[in-house]
XYZ file of C-alpha atoms in Angstrom:
384
model
C 74.052 97.021 123.811
C 72.669 93.339 122.276
C 73.224 92.157 118.581
C 69.796 90.580 119.772
C 67.461 93.626 117.316
C 70.400 93.463 114.819
C 69.603 90.003 113.502
C 65.297 91.509 112.786
C 66.635 93.768 110.278
C 68.222 91.232 109.383
C 65.328 88.727 108.923
C 63.591 91.952 107.012
C 65.504 92.950 105.011
C 66.552 90.139 103.005
C 63.087 88.984 103.720
C 61.848 89.592 100.313
C 64.934 87.946 98.460
C 63.880 84.567 100.776
C 61.373 81.816 98.937
C 60.837 79.575 101.764
C 59.409 81.846 104.726
C 58.992 78.187 106.809
C 63.045 77.909 106.599
C 62.763 81.993 107.663
C 60.763 81.724 110.415
C 63.063 78.885 111.448
C 65.953 80.778 111.659
C 67.440 80.876 115.235
C 67.703 83.689 116.872
C 69.814 82.655 119.293
C 72.644 81.054 117.277
C 75.988 83.558 116.791
C 75.036 86.936 114.708
C 77.847 86.006 111.621
C 76.512 81.758 111.370
C 73.031 83.493 111.858
C 73.537 86.131 108.843
C 75.402 82.218 106.596
C 72.497 80.695 107.282
C 70.314 83.620 105.747
C 72.395 83.966 103.035
C 72.014 80.636 102.248
C 67.948 81.243 101.380
C 68.182 84.668 99.115
C 68.558 83.821 95.549
C 71.007 86.708 96.322
C 73.830 85.098 99.315
C 75.945 88.487 97.740
C 73.739 90.985 99.062
C 74.217 88.845 102.363
C 77.061 88.702 102.908
C 79.218 90.720 99.776
C 80.739 89.734 96.259
C 83.802 88.716 96.563
C 86.039 86.507 99.760
C 87.782 89.873 101.160
C 84.384 91.385 101.232
C 82.879 88.178 102.858
C 85.729 87.876 105.607
C 85.395 91.566 106.069
C 81.088 90.974 106.768
C 82.612 88.138 108.484
C 84.847 90.629 110.979
C 82.014 93.262 111.421
C 79.881 90.759 113.369
C 81.789 89.426 115.129
C 83.289 92.870 116.660
C 79.202 93.667 116.777
C 78.562 90.722 118.435
C 80.531 91.255 121.035
C 79.865 95.460 120.629
C 82.413 97.517 123.266
C 84.602 99.502 121.333
C 84.251 103.137 121.364
C 81.933 105.509 119.143
C 84.999 107.127 118.630
C 86.385 104.570 116.911
C 84.020 103.603 115.097
C 84.305 106.983 113.433
C 88.174 106.455 112.280
C 86.995 103.269 110.728
C 83.824 104.941 109.528
C 86.056 107.770 108.037
C 86.641 106.205 104.646
C 83.636 104.789 103.898
C 80.138 104.697 102.513
C 80.138 100.604 103.885
C 81.490 98.803 105.935
C 82.667 96.016 103.267
C 82.095 97.114 99.838
C 80.064 99.243 97.639
C 76.954 97.841 99.018
C 76.123 97.353 102.203
C 75.755 93.777 103.993
C 74.996 91.859 106.952
C 77.614 93.869 108.334
C 76.283 96.774 108.425
C 72.464 96.519 108.586
C 73.487 94.919 112.051
C 75.603 97.282 112.871
C 73.216 100.110 112.979
C 70.273 98.309 114.732
C 73.053 97.225 117.286
C 74.624 101.143 117.940
C 71.149 103.257 117.031
C 69.238 104.080 119.954
C 72.360 105.723 120.794
C 73.468 107.227 117.797
C 70.512 108.739 116.572
C 69.249 109.986 120.457
C 73.680 111.873 120.703
C 72.995 115.657 121.443
C 74.078 117.426 118.862
C 77.575 118.451 120.209
C 78.324 114.717 120.716
C 77.428 114.482 117.375
C 79.665 117.328 115.565
C 82.494 115.157 117.518
C 82.162 111.949 116.078
C 80.637 113.483 111.978
C 82.045 109.813 109.133
C 79.733 107.412 112.226
C 76.356 110.350 112.270
C 77.114 110.838 108.870
C 77.281 106.725 108.115
C 74.315 106.464 110.349
C 72.190 108.713 108.940
C 72.866 106.831 105.491
C 71.981 103.502 106.631
C 68.699 104.906 108.646
C 67.472 105.945 104.751
C 68.276 102.636 103.372
C 66.223 100.762 106.476
C 63.519 102.623 107.266
C 60.113 101.456 107.573
C 61.106 97.267 108.399
C 59.466 95.374 110.768
C 60.292 95.396 113.802
C 60.229 96.161 116.986
C 61.063 99.732 118.006
C 60.591 100.289 114.644
C 63.595 102.349 113.128
C 63.000 106.169 111.643
C 65.226 107.667 109.763
C 67.698 110.214 111.249
C 69.170 113.333 110.088
C 71.806 114.594 111.531
C 72.645 118.375 113.402
C 73.958 120.783 110.716
C 73.034 123.365 112.720
C 76.206 124.578 114.704
C 78.477 122.269 112.681
C 82.033 123.422 113.079
C 82.670 125.332 109.162
C 86.046 123.782 107.556
C 88.471 127.108 107.243
C 89.489 126.751 103.475
C 92.834 128.689 102.331
C 91.914 130.463 98.939
C 95.039 129.533 96.363
C 97.199 132.086 96.293
C 97.617 133.419 92.073
C 101.131 133.291 89.864
C 101.729 136.657 88.430
C 103.354 135.924 85.109
C 106.456 138.057 85.359
C 106.741 140.265 81.808
C 110.080 139.300 80.141
C 112.933 142.605 80.240
C 113.252 143.653 76.597
C 116.528 142.516 75.339
C 119.931 145.017 74.621
C 118.858 144.434 70.641
C 114.856 145.257 71.129
C 115.727 148.857 73.414
C 118.399 149.942 71.178
C 116.135 149.575 68.151
C 118.480 147.461 66.353
C 116.981 144.592 64.068
C 115.866 141.448 65.431
C 116.478 138.518 64.046
C 114.105 136.616 62.343
C 111.421 134.742 63.683
C 111.798 130.785 64.092
C 108.154 128.826 63.063
C 106.249 127.999 66.027
C 106.182 123.984 65.240
C 103.373 122.350 66.895
C 102.668 121.733 70.321
C 102.075 117.989 71.378
C 99.148 118.373 74.341
C 99.872 119.630 77.306
C 99.996 116.804 80.093
C 99.534 116.533 83.848
C 102.529 115.147 86.182
C 105.539 114.032 84.784
C 104.064 111.180 82.889
C 104.841 110.191 79.444
C 103.155 112.947 76.988
C 100.091 110.863 74.289
C 101.296 109.766 71.066
C 99.645 112.378 68.506
C 97.437 109.332 66.761
C 94.143 111.567 68.087
C 92.400 111.409 71.274
C 92.896 108.839 73.181
C 91.367 107.820 76.759
C 94.266 108.402 79.264
C 93.525 112.012 78.421
C 90.760 112.079 80.441
C 91.364 112.407 83.959
C 88.749 110.123 86.002
C 89.331 110.293 90.000
C 87.401 108.563 92.464
C 84.927 111.114 94.702
C 82.828 110.771 97.116
C 80.216 113.157 98.009
C 79.056 114.886 101.021
C 76.770 116.853 100.217
C 73.644 116.943 97.588
C 70.503 118.179 96.953
C 67.975 119.302 94.579
C 68.628 121.907 92.147
C 66.738 125.145 92.997
C 65.444 126.359 89.137
C 66.206 122.701 87.172
C 63.258 119.774 88.394
C 66.087 117.413 86.675
C 68.990 118.563 88.472
C 71.268 117.322 91.358
C 73.702 120.068 93.437
C 76.093 118.016 94.862
C 79.941 119.210 96.698
C 81.968 116.060 95.628
C 85.391 115.526 97.416
C 88.335 114.180 95.495
C 90.849 115.606 97.462
C 92.073 118.480 96.148
C 93.552 121.001 98.598
C 90.405 123.513 97.430
C 87.861 121.296 98.663
C 84.810 119.401 97.177
C 83.661 120.439 93.666
C 80.382 121.676 92.462
C 79.243 119.628 89.993
C 76.104 119.297 88.823
C 73.500 115.648 87.678
C 70.439 115.333 85.817
C 69.609 112.558 87.750
C 67.014 112.848 89.789
C 64.313 110.783 87.944
C 66.830 107.689 88.251
C 67.903 107.438 91.694
C 66.469 108.610 95.107
C 69.143 111.465 97.266
C 69.456 109.576 99.788
C 71.179 106.591 97.947
C 73.284 109.742 96.348
C 74.305 110.195 100.272
C 78.372 109.823 100.999
C 78.095 107.705 97.192
C 81.368 106.688 95.599
C 82.032 107.966 92.014
C 84.353 108.486 89.253
C 84.459 111.683 88.191
C 86.048 113.271 84.800
C 87.371 116.042 86.679
C 89.076 117.641 82.897
C 86.160 118.705 81.558
C 85.626 122.877 81.025
C 83.702 123.951 83.991
C 79.503 125.588 82.507
C 76.720 126.668 83.625
C 73.274 124.876 84.072
C 70.728 127.345 84.690
C 72.546 129.743 86.422
C 74.910 126.964 88.727
C 78.846 126.222 86.832
C 79.517 122.777 86.676
C 82.533 121.732 87.202
C 83.063 118.092 86.545
C 80.181 115.730 85.663
C 80.147 111.632 87.764
C 80.603 108.951 84.702
C 76.858 107.756 85.320
C 76.393 103.691 83.112
C 72.544 104.175 80.903
C 70.992 100.707 80.724
C 71.868 99.540 77.373
C 67.968 99.700 76.114
C 68.332 103.421 77.143
C 68.099 105.925 80.142
C 63.972 105.096 80.681
C 65.456 101.256 81.815
C 68.041 102.173 84.194
C 70.572 105.036 84.704
C 73.184 104.312 87.732
C 76.862 106.309 88.857
C 79.022 104.475 87.897
C 81.823 102.732 91.986
C 85.350 102.642 92.472
C 86.484 99.555 93.844
C 86.608 98.721 97.477
C 88.853 100.100 100.032
C 88.373 103.619 97.723
C 90.726 106.931 98.651
C 88.471 109.966 97.162
C 91.563 111.597 94.555
C 92.599 107.521 93.795
C 93.361 107.879 89.725
C 91.216 106.111 87.200
C 93.351 104.845 84.091
C 92.070 102.532 80.781
C 94.679 99.759 80.785
C 97.072 99.789 79.144
C 97.266 103.263 79.019
C 98.264 103.559 82.765
C 101.745 105.689 81.691
C 100.224 107.860 80.214
C 99.231 111.037 81.951
C 95.512 113.053 81.314
C 95.454 116.820 79.834
C 94.724 119.697 82.950
C 91.827 120.921 80.643
C 90.173 119.060 77.425
C 89.718 122.062 74.949
C 85.746 121.296 73.354
C 86.328 122.401 70.639
C 88.875 119.505 69.596
C 85.792 117.349 70.824
C 88.340 114.918 72.281
C 85.633 114.006 74.986
C 82.833 113.531 72.454
C 84.679 111.068 70.534
C 86.270 108.004 72.868
C 82.589 108.362 75.117
C 81.074 106.210 72.462
C 83.442 103.350 72.853
C 83.119 103.732 77.113
C 80.325 100.877 77.894
C 80.369 98.447 80.435
C 80.903 93.961 80.145
C 79.272 91.298 81.416
C 80.631 91.096 84.859
C 79.886 95.029 84.634
C 83.128 96.652 85.010
C 83.311 100.064 83.224
C 85.909 99.561 79.763
C 87.090 101.599 77.246
C 86.547 99.365 73.634
C 89.235 99.960 71.707
C 93.191 99.339 71.060
C 96.637 100.292 72.798
C 97.901 102.903 71.738
C 100.892 101.608 70.750
C 98.689 99.926 67.914
C 96.767 102.177 66.992
C 94.721 99.732 63.987
C 94.766 97.261 66.744
C 92.620 94.951 68.281
C 89.550 96.970 69.977
C 89.357 95.614 73.051
C 87.667 95.661 76.313
C 89.933 98.239 78.103
C 88.918 97.767 81.857
C 88.556 102.052 84.093
C 90.547 101.105 87.701
C 92.488 102.564 89.751
C 94.846 100.655 91.420
C 92.787 98.923 94.350
C 90.455 97.276 90.635
C 87.956 97.632 87.999
C 85.488 100.476 88.252
C 81.645 98.805 87.553
C 77.971 99.479 87.496
C 75.853 97.955 89.825
C 73.445 96.287 87.462
C 73.930 96.981 84.650
C 76.227 95.264 81.682
C 76.754 96.358 78.254
C 75.508 99.760 79.677
C 77.154 103.119 77.850
C 78.603 105.352 79.752
C 77.683 108.233 79.643
């Protein structure tokens, strides 16, 4: 398993970002892979696309490049390392991904079905990378690789038990027909909150009422009766398994880019049927500031996210979301217009803090404990 093919793929993939083709051709194929990637990045107009968007991502990229250079690890180890990752360094492919893919493509793409089933994360990753790398001018050429789904062991999921409400027995006075005491006037109930977090103050809809979580698309196909809809299975780490979610992204994001994608899900909307299939949530997406004809892209969670990670609005982290949003109260519809991306592409809600409802409307980032969520390319985009 040589890293020579990795350098060839890197040169081809990133050639479109290099204006000086002579300098690109002069890069030595004999230098260490880490050095080659660094020299290549310096020639491009977007070095972060090669090495990573921040120092942590660059460090992870370099570590993986060194690992690929002397690749001798087992497929089992790689499968475990890829189980919680879409890409090696962050939320977008880097030189590390293309290098690993080129190095082991011939091995993984020819695994028999039984071996594929034994390494599901590895096979999923290589299939995804094959779609991103298809058409590259290297020898031998790379073609798309589809896993052998037939015969894949089925995951048995236990059906959740339904709780039965116990009927209250009539008290002695009621049983004897005695006059019951006058009923007290009902006090208005505060919105039901999830978990043990504090209830939101009665100031109208708040962003904390929306239940946002990190998810990963584990299966996707086109809706059989709607040309614009994807039918997705999204894993939010719930015991009942992935949720069915429908998204109108067919004309904006190729299906290859949706496979195994990490996403931000809104999980407490009332389920709604769309062309005969019920959707149990929605993906938060960024729409270009000049309109959807200029593009729509799913919002991404921070690197190293885990399925089910809670996403909160800064300043509202002590408040818990509602169990389910009441569509009649238009909670999400009231909050949504103030979602948009910053100049740094971070996802944010523009509004005051909960203890100062008439205070300054400032960008409050949508984030997990690991960092802010973001749009890949859009600034000033609306989020919905």
